[in-house]
PDB file of C-alpha atoms and ligand atoms in Angstrom:
ATOM      1  CA  MET A   1       2.613-108.823-135.798  1.00 95.00           C
ATOM      2  CA  LYS A   2       3.679-108.962-139.406  1.00 96.00           C
ATOM      3  CA  HIS A   3       1.870-111.537-141.591  1.00 98.00           C
ATOM      4  CA  LEU A   4       2.939-113.294-144.763  1.00 98.00           C
ATOM      5  CA  ASP A   5       0.367-113.774-147.496  1.00 98.00           C
ATOM      6  CA  VAL A   6       1.398-116.857-149.447  1.00 98.00           C
ATOM      7  CA  LYS A   7      -0.807-118.941-151.753  1.00 97.00           C
ATOM      8  CA  GLY A   8      -3.968-117.931-149.925  1.00 97.00           C
ATOM      9  CA  ALA A   9      -2.500-118.559-146.449  1.00 98.00           C
ATOM     10  CA  ARG A  10      -1.978-115.776-143.909  1.00 98.00           C
ATOM     11  CA  ILE A  11       0.940-116.733-141.683  1.00 98.00           C
ATOM     12  CA  PRO A  12       2.233-114.797-138.652  1.00 98.00           C
ATOM     13  CA  ALA A  13       5.880-114.065-139.513  1.00 98.00           C
ATOM     14  CA  LEU A  14       7.040-114.851-136.000  1.00 98.00           C
ATOM     15  CA  GLY A  15       6.132-118.265-134.643  1.00 98.00           C
ATOM     16  CA  PHE A  16       6.995-120.395-131.641  1.00 98.00           C
ATOM     17  CA  GLY A  17       9.178-123.517-131.969  1.00 98.00           C
ATOM     18  CA  THR A  18       8.703-126.460-129.624  1.00 98.00           C
ATOM     19  CA  TRP A  19      11.552-128.887-130.308  1.00 98.00           C
ATOM     20  CA  GLN A  20      12.849-130.246-126.963  1.00 97.00           C
ATOM     21  CA  LEU A  21       9.861-128.958-125.027  1.00 98.00           C
ATOM     22  CA  SER A  22       7.991-131.813-123.415  1.00 98.00           C
ATOM     23  CA  GLY A  23       5.391-132.693-120.823  1.00 97.00           C
ATOM     24  CA  ARG A  24       4.056-130.042-118.518  1.00 97.00           C
ATOM     25  CA  GLY A  25       6.888-127.644-119.466  1.00 98.00           C
ATOM     26  CA  CYS A  26       5.765-127.760-123.095  1.00 98.00           C
ATOM     27  CA  ARG A  27       2.126-127.180-122.210  1.00 98.00           C
ATOM     28  CA  GLU A  28       3.064-124.220-120.061  1.00 98.00           C
ATOM     29  CA  ALA A  29       5.483-122.743-122.634  1.00 98.00           C
ATOM     30  CA  VAL A  30       2.894-122.906-125.433  1.00 98.00           C
ATOM     31  CA  ARG A  31       0.160-121.551-123.137  1.00 98.00           C
ATOM     32  CA  GLN A  32       2.417-118.643-122.254  1.00 98.00           C
ATOM     33  CA  ALA A  33       3.385-118.029-125.875  1.00 98.00           C
ATOM     34  CA  LEU A  34      -0.276-117.835-126.907  1.00 98.00           C
ATOM     35  CA  GLU A  35      -1.070-115.557-123.981  1.00 98.00           C
ATOM     36  CA  LEU A  36       1.777-113.247-124.972  1.00 98.00           C
ATOM     37  CA  GLY A  37       0.473-113.018-128.537  1.00 98.00           C
ATOM     38  CA  TYR A  38       2.138-115.751-130.609  1.00 98.00           C
ATOM     39  CA  ARG A  39      -0.321-117.156-133.153  1.00 98.00           C
ATOM     40  CA  HIS A  40       1.943-119.541-135.048  1.00 98.00           C
ATOM     41  CA  ILE A  41       3.104-122.763-133.395  1.00 98.00           C
ATOM     42  CA  ASP A  42       5.497-125.381-134.762  1.00 99.00           C
ATOM     43  CA  THR A  43       5.501-129.015-133.662  1.00 98.00           C
ATOM     44  CA  ALA A  44       6.301-132.406-135.226  1.00 98.00           C
ATOM     45  CA  GLN A  45       5.621-136.096-134.775  1.00 98.00           C
ATOM     46  CA  MET A  46       9.315-136.497-133.914  1.00 98.00           C
ATOM     47  CA  TYR A  47       9.131-133.983-131.037  1.00 98.00           C
ATOM     48  CA  GLY A  48       6.824-136.230-128.997  1.00 98.00           C
ATOM     49  CA  ASN A  49       4.873-133.195-127.763  1.00 98.00           C
ATOM     50  CA  GLU A  50       1.805-132.941-130.017  1.00 98.00           C
ATOM     51  CA  THR A  51      -0.430-133.895-127.081  1.00 98.00           C
ATOM     52  CA  GLU A  52       0.872-131.000-124.975  1.00 98.00           C
ATOM     53  CA  VAL A  53       0.850-128.516-127.864  1.00 98.00           C
ATOM     54  CA  GLY A  54      -2.752-129.465-128.686  1.00 98.00           C
ATOM     55  CA  HIS A  55      -3.781-129.199-125.049  1.00 98.00           C
ATOM     56  CA  ALA A  56      -2.361-125.672-124.797  1.00 98.00           C
ATOM     57  CA  ILE A  57      -4.087-124.606-128.014  1.00 98.00           C
ATOM     58  CA  ARG A  58      -7.465-126.107-127.062  1.00 98.00           C
ATOM     59  CA  HIS A  59      -7.372-124.514-123.601  1.00 98.00           C
ATOM     60  CA  SER A  60      -6.146-121.105-124.780  1.00 98.00           C
ATOM     61  CA  GLY A  61      -9.645-119.721-125.237  1.00 97.00           C
ATOM     62  CA  LEU A  62      -8.602-118.524-128.692  1.00 98.00           C
ATOM     63  CA  PRO A  63     -10.671-119.336-131.759  1.00 98.00           C
ATOM     64  CA  ARG A  64      -8.905-122.186-133.555  1.00 98.00           C
ATOM     65  CA  ARG A  65      -8.710-120.220-136.823  1.00 97.00           C
ATOM     66  CA  GLU A  66      -6.563-117.534-135.144  1.00 98.00           C
ATOM     67  CA  ILE A  67      -3.669-119.963-134.646  1.00 98.00           C
ATOM     68  CA  PHE A  68      -1.476-121.203-137.494  1.00 98.00           C
ATOM     69  CA  LEU A  69      -0.343-124.703-136.474  1.00 99.00           C
ATOM     70  CA  THR A  70       2.312-126.746-138.256  1.00 98.00           C
ATOM     71  CA  THR A  71       3.164-130.381-137.698  1.00 98.00           C
ATOM     72  CA  LYS A  72       5.534-132.652-139.600  1.00 98.00           C
ATOM     73  CA  VAL A  73       5.451-136.242-140.763  1.00 98.00           C
ATOM     74  CA  ALA A  74       8.458-138.139-139.394  1.00 97.00           C
ATOM     75  CA  PRO A  75      10.952-139.643-141.873  1.00 95.00           C
ATOM     76  CA  GLY A  76       9.882-143.204-140.969  1.00 96.00           C
ATOM     77  CA  ASN A  77       6.235-142.406-141.848  1.00 97.00           C
ATOM     78  CA  LEU A  78       6.658-141.262-145.452  1.00 97.00           C
ATOM     79  CA  ALA A  79       5.201-144.325-147.193  1.00 97.00           C
ATOM     80  CA  ALA A  80       1.742-143.263-148.410  1.00 97.00           C
ATOM     81  CA  ALA A  81      -0.253-145.439-145.978  1.00 97.00           C
ATOM     82  CA  LYS A  82       1.899-144.249-143.063  1.00 98.00           C
ATOM     83  CA  VAL A  83       1.508-140.603-144.080  1.00 98.00           C
ATOM     84  CA  ARG A  84      -2.237-141.073-143.716  1.00 98.00           C
ATOM     85  CA  SER A  85      -2.256-143.122-140.507  1.00 98.00           C
ATOM     86  CA  SER A  86       0.456-141.112-138.739  1.00 98.00           C
ATOM     87  CA  THR A  87      -1.270-137.810-139.579  1.00 98.00           C
ATOM     88  CA  GLU A  88      -4.504-139.180-138.161  1.00 98.00           C
ATOM     89  CA  GLU A  89      -2.580-140.112-135.007  1.00 98.00           C
ATOM     90  CA  SER A  90      -1.099-136.595-134.905  1.00 98.00           C
ATOM     91  CA  LEU A  91      -4.590-135.099-135.080  1.00 98.00           C
ATOM     92  CA  ARG A  92      -5.776-137.440-132.336  1.00 98.00           C
ATOM     93  CA  ARG A  93      -2.865-136.422-130.115  1.00 98.00           C
ATOM     94  CA  LEU A  94      -3.458-132.751-130.865  1.00 98.00           C
ATOM     95  CA  GLY A  95      -7.192-133.175-130.188  1.00 98.00           C
ATOM     96  CA  LEU A  96      -7.921-131.211-133.372  1.00 98.00           C
ATOM     97  CA  ASP A  97      -9.524-132.115-136.673  1.00 98.00           C
ATOM     98  CA  GLN A  98      -7.155-130.083-138.826  1.00 98.00           C
ATOM     99  CA  VAL A  99      -3.673-128.588-138.848  1.00 98.00           C
ATOM    100  CA  ASP A 100      -2.795-125.563-140.956  1.00 98.00           C
ATOM    101  CA  LEU A 101       0.401-126.916-142.436  1.00 98.00           C
ATOM    102  CA  LEU A 102       1.633-130.491-142.774  1.00 98.00           C
ATOM    103  CA  LEU A 103       5.278-130.953-143.747  1.00 98.00           C
ATOM    104  CA  ILE A 104       7.583-133.751-144.798  1.00 98.00           C
ATOM    105  CA  HIS A 105      10.035-133.348-141.888  1.00 98.00           C
ATOM    106  CA  TRP A 106      13.121-134.675-143.692  1.00 98.00           C
ATOM    107  CA  PRO A 107      13.456-136.053-147.210  1.00 97.00           C
ATOM    108  CA  SER A 108      13.896-139.809-147.238  1.00 89.00           C
ATOM    109  CA  GLY A 109      15.422-142.027-149.882  1.00 81.00           C
ATOM    110  CA  GLU A 110      13.150-144.848-148.769  1.00 87.00           C
ATOM    111  CA  ALA A 111       9.654-143.723-149.755  1.00 94.00           C
ATOM    112  CA  PRO A 112       9.096-142.458-153.326  1.00 96.00           C
ATOM    113  CA  LEU A 113       8.580-138.691-153.151  1.00 97.00           C
ATOM    114  CA  ALA A 114       5.741-138.777-155.714  1.00 97.00           C
ATOM    115  CA  LYS A 115       3.687-141.112-153.510  1.00 97.00           C
ATOM    116  CA  THR A 116       4.396-139.174-150.313  1.00 98.00           C
ATOM    117  CA  LEU A 117       3.364-135.907-151.969  1.00 98.00           C
ATOM    118  CA  ALA A 118       0.211-137.499-153.394  1.00 98.00           C
ATOM    119  CA  ALA A 119      -0.731-138.768-149.909  1.00 98.00           C
ATOM    120  CA  LEU A 120      -0.198-135.288-148.454  1.00 98.00           C
ATOM    121  CA  ALA A 121      -2.343-133.769-151.206  1.00 98.00           C
ATOM    122  CA  THR A 122      -5.129-136.248-150.416  1.00 98.00           C
ATOM    123  CA  LEU A 123      -5.008-135.253-146.734  1.00 98.00           C
ATOM    124  CA  ARG A 124      -5.320-131.623-147.842  1.00 98.00           C
ATOM    125  CA  GLU A 125      -8.353-132.498-149.999  1.00 98.00           C
ATOM    126  CA  GLN A 126      -9.885-134.275-147.008  1.00 98.00           C
ATOM    127  CA  GLY A 127      -9.429-131.168-144.871  1.00 98.00           C
ATOM    128  CA  LYS A 128      -6.976-132.765-142.423  1.00 98.00           C
ATOM    129  CA  THR A 129      -4.550-129.967-143.281  1.00 98.00           C
ATOM    130  CA  ARG A 130      -5.105-126.624-145.009  1.00 98.00           C
ATOM    131  CA  PHE A 131      -1.676-126.547-146.680  1.00 98.00           C
ATOM    132  CA  ILE A 132       1.205-128.921-147.312  1.00 98.00           C
ATOM    133  CA  GLY A 133       4.935-128.340-147.565  1.00 98.00           C
ATOM    134  CA  VAL A 134       8.399-129.699-146.968  1.00 98.00           C
ATOM    135  CA  SER A 135      11.324-129.265-144.622  1.00 98.00           C
ATOM    136  CA  ASN A 136      15.056-129.697-145.129  1.00 98.00           C
ATOM    137  CA  PHE A 137      14.689-129.839-148.915  1.00 98.00           C
ATOM    138  CA  ASN A 138      17.626-128.658-151.031  1.00 98.00           C
ATOM    139  CA  VAL A 139      17.177-126.988-154.417  1.00 98.00           C
ATOM    140  CA  ALA A 140      17.299-130.273-156.356  1.00 98.00           C
ATOM    141  CA  LEU A 141      14.552-131.818-154.185  1.00 98.00           C
ATOM    142  CA  LEU A 142      12.414-128.688-154.438  1.00 98.00           C
ATOM    143  CA  LYS A 143      12.790-128.778-158.196  1.00 98.00           C
ATOM    144  CA  GLN A 144      11.767-132.430-158.297  1.00 98.00           C
ATOM    145  CA  ALA A 145       8.741-131.820-156.066  1.00 98.00           C
ATOM    146  CA  VAL A 146       7.486-128.679-157.776  1.00 98.00           C
ATOM    147  CA  GLU A 147       8.634-128.898-161.390  1.00 97.00           C
ATOM    148  CA  THR A 148       8.688-132.645-162.037  1.00 97.00           C
ATOM    149  CA  LEU A 149       5.908-133.795-159.729  1.00 98.00           C
ATOM    150  CA  GLY A 150       3.770-130.636-159.849  1.00 98.00           C
ATOM    151  CA  ALA A 151       3.257-130.419-156.073  1.00 98.00           C
ATOM    152  CA  ASP A 152       1.565-127.280-154.779  1.00 98.00           C
ATOM    153  CA  LEU A 153       3.641-126.539-151.665  1.00 98.00           C
ATOM    154  CA  LEU A 154       3.306-123.622-149.280  1.00 98.00           C
ATOM    155  CA  GLY A 155       6.916-123.592-148.187  1.00 98.00           C
ATOM    156  CA  ASN A 156      10.159-125.181-147.100  1.00 98.00           C
ATOM    157  CA  GLN A 157      11.243-125.102-143.456  1.00 98.00           C
ATOM    158  CA  VAL A 158      15.042-124.932-143.228  1.00 98.00           C
ATOM    159  CA  GLU A 159      17.744-123.757-140.859  1.00 98.00           C
ATOM    160  CA  TYR A 160      18.285-120.046-141.412  1.00 98.00           C
ATOM    161  CA  HIS A 161      20.005-117.374-139.320  1.00 98.00           C
ATOM    162  CA  PRO A 162      22.634-114.684-139.918  1.00 97.00           C
ATOM    163  CA  PHE A 163      25.489-117.217-140.065  1.00 98.00           C
ATOM    164  CA  LEU A 164      23.967-119.539-142.665  1.00 97.00           C
ATOM    165  CA  SER A 165      23.402-118.285-146.164  1.00 94.00           C
ATOM    166  CA  GLN A 166      20.339-119.836-147.761  1.00 96.00           C
ATOM    167  CA  ARG A 167      20.679-117.909-151.018  1.00 96.00           C
ATOM    168  CA  ALA A 168      20.218-120.949-153.275  1.00 97.00           C
ATOM    169  CA  VAL A 169      17.138-122.280-151.464  1.00 98.00           C
ATOM    170  CA  MET A 170      15.725-118.774-151.157  1.00 97.00           C
ATOM    171  CA  GLY A 171      16.125-118.217-154.903  1.00 97.00           C
ATOM    172  CA  ALA A 172      14.263-121.435-155.702  1.00 98.00           C
ATOM    173  CA  LEU A 173      11.448-120.646-153.239  1.00 98.00           C
ATOM    174  CA  LYS A 174      11.043-117.200-154.755  1.00 98.00           C
ATOM    175  CA  ARG A 175      10.713-118.721-158.235  1.00 98.00           C
ATOM    176  CA  TYR A 176       8.009-121.076-156.962  1.00 98.00           C
ATOM    177  CA  GLY A 177       6.145-118.412-154.932  1.00 98.00           C
ATOM    178  CA  MET A 178       6.785-120.372-151.718  1.00 98.00           C
ATOM    179  CA  MET A 179       7.736-119.204-148.231  1.00 98.00           C
ATOM    180  CA  LEU A 180      10.806-120.039-146.160  1.00 98.00           C
ATOM    181  CA  THR A 181      10.297-120.819-142.477  1.00 98.00           C
ATOM    182  CA  ALA A 182      13.559-120.248-140.621  1.00 98.00           C
ATOM    183  CA  TYR A 183      14.234-122.920-138.010  1.00 98.00           C
ATOM    184  CA  SER A 184      16.968-122.527-135.391  1.00 98.00           C
ATOM    185  CA  PRO A 185      16.735-118.784-136.158  1.00 98.00           C
ATOM    186  CA  LEU A 186      18.899-118.043-133.128  1.00 98.00           C
ATOM    187  CA  GLY A 187      21.497-120.577-134.218  1.00 97.00           C
ATOM    188  CA  ARG A 188      20.708-122.453-131.001  1.00 96.00           C
ATOM    189  CA  GLY A 189      22.598-119.826-128.964  1.00 92.00           C
ATOM    190  CA  GLN A 190      25.231-118.719-131.529  1.00 94.00           C
ATOM    191  CA  VAL A 191      23.399-115.492-132.322  1.00 96.00           C
ATOM    192  CA  GLN A 192      23.541-114.296-128.744  1.00 95.00           C
ATOM    193  CA  ARG A 193      27.339-114.574-128.807  1.00 95.00           C
ATOM    194  CA  SER A 194      27.824-112.318-131.862  1.00 97.00           C
ATOM    195  CA  PRO A 195      29.528-108.995-131.059  1.00 97.00           C
ATOM    196  CA  VAL A 196      28.291-107.540-134.379  1.00 97.00           C
ATOM    197  CA  LEU A 197      24.644-108.318-133.625  1.00 98.00           C
ATOM    198  CA  ALA A 198      25.051-107.140-130.016  1.00 98.00           C
ATOM    199  CA  ALA A 199      26.527-103.813-131.171  1.00 98.00           C
ATOM    200  CA  ILE A 200      23.641-103.249-133.596  1.00 98.00           C
ATOM    201  CA  GLY A 201      21.197-104.144-130.825  1.00 98.00           C
ATOM    202  CA  ARG A 202      22.688-101.574-128.437  1.00 98.00           C
ATOM    203  CA  LYS A 203      21.634 -98.778-130.808  1.00 97.00           C
ATOM    204  CA  TYR A 204      17.981 -99.775-130.367  1.00 98.00           C
ATOM    205  CA  ASP A 205      18.130-101.168-126.837  1.00 98.00           C
ATOM    206  CA  LYS A 206      17.599-104.676-128.265  1.00 98.00           C
ATOM    207  CA  SER A 207      19.473-107.949-127.821  1.00 98.00           C
ATOM    208  CA  ALA A 208      21.460-109.771-130.499  1.00 98.00           C
ATOM    209  CA  ALA A 209      18.636-112.346-130.668  1.00 98.00           C
ATOM    210  CA  GLN A 210      16.052-109.637-131.299  1.00 98.00           C
ATOM    211  CA  VAL A 211      18.216-108.144-134.054  1.00 98.00           C
ATOM    212  CA  ALA A 212      18.579-111.541-135.750  1.00 98.00           C
ATOM    213  CA  LEU A 213      14.836-112.228-135.617  1.00 98.00           C
ATOM    214  CA  ARG A 214      13.994-108.804-137.008  1.00 98.00           C
ATOM    215  CA  TRP A 215      16.565-109.265-139.800  1.00 98.00           C
ATOM    216  CA  LEU A 216      14.922-112.577-140.721  1.00 98.00           C
ATOM    217  CA  ILE A 217      11.299-111.536-140.747  1.00 98.00           C
ATOM    218  CA  ASP A 218      12.036-108.318-142.654  1.00 97.00           C
ATOM    219  CA  GLN A 219      12.877-110.542-145.617  1.00 97.00           C
ATOM    220  CA  ASP A 220      10.249-111.268-148.210  1.00 96.00           C
ATOM    221  CA  HIS A 221       8.282-114.484-147.588  1.00 97.00           C
ATOM    222  CA  VAL A 222      10.369-115.427-144.517  1.00 98.00           C
ATOM    223  CA  ALA A 223       8.916-116.512-141.168  1.00 98.00           C
ATOM    224  CA  ALA A 224      10.978-117.454-138.087  1.00 98.00           C
ATOM    225  CA  ILE A 225      10.130-119.898-135.288  1.00 98.00           C
ATOM    226  CA  PRO A 226      12.457-119.377-132.301  1.00 98.00           C
ATOM    227  CA  LYS A 227      12.050-121.821-129.421  1.00 98.00           C
ATOM    228  CA  ALA A 228      12.161-120.642-125.830  1.00 97.00           C
ATOM    229  CA  ALA A 229      11.540-122.533-122.644  1.00 96.00           C
ATOM    230  CA  SER A 230      11.844-119.450-120.472  1.00 95.00           C
ATOM    231  CA  ALA A 231       9.091-116.871-120.268  1.00 96.00           C
ATOM    232  CA  ALA A 232      11.643-114.055-120.509  1.00 97.00           C
ATOM    233  CA  HIS A 233      12.997-115.347-123.844  1.00 98.00           C
ATOM    234  CA  THR A 234       9.487-116.023-125.159  1.00 98.00           C
ATOM    235  CA  ALA A 235       8.472-112.439-124.424  1.00 98.00           C
ATOM    236  CA  SER A 236      11.633-110.821-125.698  1.00 98.00           C
ATOM    237  CA  ASN A 237      11.553-112.745-129.002  1.00 98.00           C
ATOM    238  CA  LEU A 238       8.138-111.251-129.680  1.00 98.00           C
ATOM    239  CA  ASP A 239       9.262-107.741-128.800  1.00 98.00           C
ATOM    240  CA  ILE A 240      10.816-106.979-132.179  1.00 98.00           C
ATOM    241  CA  PHE A 241       8.210-104.844-133.884  1.00 97.00           C
ATOM    242  CA  ASP A 242       9.072-101.435-132.398  1.00 97.00           C
ATOM    243  CA  PHE A 243      12.390-100.801-134.113  1.00 97.00           C
ATOM    244  CA  THR A 244      13.712-100.822-137.670  1.00 96.00           C
ATOM    245  CA  LEU A 245      17.103-101.971-138.863  1.00 98.00           C
ATOM    246  CA  SER A 246      18.832 -99.408-141.081  1.00 97.00           C
ATOM    247  CA  ALA A 247      20.243-100.319-144.497  1.00 97.00           C
ATOM    248  CA  GLU A 248      23.677-100.035-142.906  1.00 97.00           C
ATOM    249  CA  ASP A 249      22.728-102.529-140.149  1.00 98.00           C
ATOM    250  CA  ARG A 250      21.366-104.966-142.691  1.00 97.00           C
ATOM    251  CA  ALA A 251      24.541-104.708-144.751  1.00 96.00           C
ATOM    252  CA  ALA A 252      26.646-105.429-141.641  1.00 97.00           C
ATOM    253  CA  ILE A 253      24.533-108.540-140.909  1.00 97.00           C
ATOM    254  CA  ASP A 254      24.713-109.704-144.531  1.00 95.00           C
ATOM    255  CA  VAL A 255      28.503-109.838-144.174  1.00 94.00           C
ATOM    256  CA  LEU A 256      28.136-112.507-141.450  1.00 96.00           C
ATOM    257  CA  ARG A 257      26.490-114.960-143.840  1.00 93.00           C
ATOM    258  CA  GLY A 258      28.417-118.201-144.026  1.00 92.00           C
ATOM    259  CA  ASN A 259      27.922-121.918-143.766  1.00 93.00           C
ATOM    260  CA  LEU A 260      27.339-122.557-140.047  1.00 95.00           C
ATOM    261  CA  ARG A 261      24.842-125.386-139.600  1.00 96.00           C
ATOM    262  CA  VAL A 262      23.710-126.187-136.085  1.00 96.00           C
ATOM    263  CA  VAL A 263      21.370-128.968-137.276  1.00 97.00           C
ATOM    264  CA  ASP A 264      23.182-131.397-139.563  1.00 96.00           C
ATOM    265  CA  PRO A 265      22.228-135.039-138.930  1.00 95.00           C
ATOM    266  CA  GLY A 266      23.654-137.878-141.000  1.00 92.00           C
ATOM    267  CA  TRP A 267      20.284-138.483-142.699  1.00 88.00           C
ATOM    268  CA  GLY A 268      20.120-134.930-144.116  1.00 94.00           C
ATOM    269  CA  PRO A 269      20.319-134.245-147.853  1.00 96.00           C
ATOM    270  CA  ALA A 270      23.374-132.829-149.640  1.00 96.00           C
ATOM    271  CA  TRP A 271      23.007-129.182-148.667  1.00 97.00           C
ATOM    272  CA  ASP A 272      23.411-126.486-151.295  1.00 96.00           C
ATOM    273  CA  PRO A 273      26.713-124.598-151.164  1.00 90.00           C
ATOM    274  CA  PRO A 274      26.523-121.208-149.409  1.00 84.00           C
TER     275      PRO A 274
HETATM  276  P1  LIG B   1      16.660-121.690-131.683  1.00 97.17           P
HETATM  277  O1  LIG B   1      15.252-121.230-131.660  1.00 97.17           O
HETATM  278  O2  LIG B   1      17.606-121.082-132.661  1.00 97.17           O
HETATM  279  O3  LIG B   1      17.336-121.572-130.263  1.00 97.17           O
HETATM  280  C1  LIG B   1      16.723-122.037-129.085  1.00 97.17           C
HETATM  281  C2  LIG B   1      17.686-121.751-127.943  1.00 97.17           C
HETATM  282  O4  LIG B   1      17.870-120.335-127.834  1.00 97.17           O
HETATM  283  C3  LIG B   1      17.177-122.235-126.610  1.00 97.17           C
HETATM  284  O5  LIG B   1      18.314-122.692-125.898  1.00 97.17           O
HETATM  285  C4  LIG B   1      16.609-120.975-125.972  1.00 97.17           C
HETATM  286  O6  LIG B   1      16.733-120.980-124.556  1.00 97.17           O
HETATM  287  C5  LIG B   1      17.519-119.926-126.526  1.00 97.17           C
HETATM  288  N1  LIG B   1      16.844-118.626-126.642  1.00 97.17           N
HETATM  289  C6  LIG B   1      15.576-118.405-127.045  1.00 97.17           C
HETATM  290  N2  LIG B   1      15.298-117.099-127.029  1.00 97.17           N
HETATM  291  C7  LIG B   1      16.419-116.473-126.595  1.00 97.17           C
HETATM  292  C8  LIG B   1      16.744-115.133-126.354  1.00 97.17           C
HETATM  293  N3  LIG B   1      15.862-114.162-126.567  1.00 97.17           N
HETATM  294  N4  LIG B   1      17.984-114.838-125.895  1.00 97.17           N
HETATM  295  C9  LIG B   1      18.885-115.817-125.674  1.00 97.17           C
HETATM  296  N5  LIG B   1      18.640-117.126-125.894  1.00 97.17           N
HETATM  297  C10 LIG B   1      17.404-117.447-126.350  1.00 97.17           C
HETATM  298  O7  LIG B   1      16.744-123.282-131.936  1.00 97.17           O
HETATM  299  P2  LIG B   1      15.787-124.487-132.266  1.00 97.17           P
HETATM  300  O8  LIG B   1      14.939-124.872-131.127  1.00 97.17           O
HETATM  301  O9  LIG B   1      16.686-125.491-132.891  1.00 97.17           O
HETATM  302  O10 LIG B   1      14.850-123.961-133.464  1.00 97.17           O
HETATM  303  C11 LIG B   1      13.588-123.378-133.249  1.00 97.17           C
HETATM  304  C12 LIG B   1      12.457-124.294-133.696  1.00 97.17           C
HETATM  305  O11 LIG B   1      12.592-124.653-135.070  1.00 97.17           O
HETATM  306  C13 LIG B   1      12.432-125.653-132.998  1.00 97.17           C
HETATM  307  O12 LIG B   1      11.969-125.553-131.683  1.00 97.17           O
HETATM  308  C14 LIG B   1      11.544-126.435-133.917  1.00 97.17           C
HETATM  309  O13 LIG B   1      10.182-126.081-133.715  1.00 97.17           O
HETATM  310  C15 LIG B   1      12.034-125.941-135.278  1.00 97.17           C
HETATM  311  N6  LIG B   1      13.097-126.836-135.838  1.00 97.17           N
HETATM  312  C16 LIG B   1      12.781-127.563-136.961  1.00 97.17           C
HETATM  313  C17 LIG B   1      13.722-128.417-137.521  1.00 97.17           C
HETATM  314  C18 LIG B   1      13.367-129.198-138.744  1.00 97.17           C
HETATM  315  O14 LIG B   1      14.086-130.160-139.069  1.00 97.17           O
HETATM  316  N7  LIG B   1      12.314-128.834-139.451  1.00 97.17           N
HETATM  317  C19 LIG B   1      15.003-128.539-136.963  1.00 97.17           C
HETATM  318  C20 LIG B   1      15.300-127.755-135.841  1.00 97.17           C
HETATM  319  C21 LIG B   1      14.336-126.904-135.307  1.00 97.17           C
HETATM  320  P3  LIG B   1      15.520-121.401-123.559  1.00 97.17           P
HETATM  321  O15 LIG B   1      14.827-122.559-124.202  1.00 97.17           O
HETATM  322  O16 LIG B   1      16.252-121.747-122.325  1.00 97.17           O
HETATM  323  O17 LIG B   1      14.616-120.236-123.395  1.00 97.17           O
END
């Protein structure tokens, strides 16, 4: 496993996403992921599965400190008092006294960002989370959070895969020494349909999905969190550390970069141009 060292955190570059996993299926998928060797798990208040994720972690037999766990405060909980109370509820559901990373899930025009960030920082001081960060922030919001409000953020979790250029966000994160966590790293199925990625994969006996994940985590300060319900996908997404993409392969993948968003809800911010 490759690790990222960012602001004193050590984060496994490949994590396990849990959006749309629920109930017993979620518990089993996370249990399996941990058994296979994943040590970075992504959940959120909005996913409705913190109870199952926490159960799988607590029953894994692994020391808690070996697992990097992220959860996210839902957009309706960004007023300072709600940040506090909803995070405490998250911890209760997880059955844990601390998460590793607590994110603002989506920016919201309703709660003042300064107050939300201050509430997150207080939770960090209280040890309820080791690090804080954001998700779905564009460059302007990152600038406001870091430069104007002085927030010390570990990273920004955004959609990122070979068909979506994140050059602008990536540039800002690099300037601020922050990491990028790539969500929907498989483009929710798009990657698997790419003839270019499949052809590169054939050279190494790897799938298009494996090529995309390797391309992502080879980038500086980038982690990826593919979701898989099936054990076969969970295992194959982790099996990406025994081959190396050539400069020529990387150049061929760079050409695919465009503006394909698979997650684009009406409440999202104005995305940066590709
Ligand atoms: P994704 O990981 O890009 O794609 C998941 C889909 O790909 C599932 O249908 C899965 O099938 C399939 N898949 C997984 N591994 C595969 C493989 N090796 N070959 C072929 N197909 C494969 O999409 P995602 O769930 O949207 O994103 C991943 C995680 O990012 C989420 O679970 C969540 O934790 C996080 N996320 C965060 C945000 C945010 O706003 N911060 C938004 C979206 C996602 P099976 O499930 O059938 O195995």
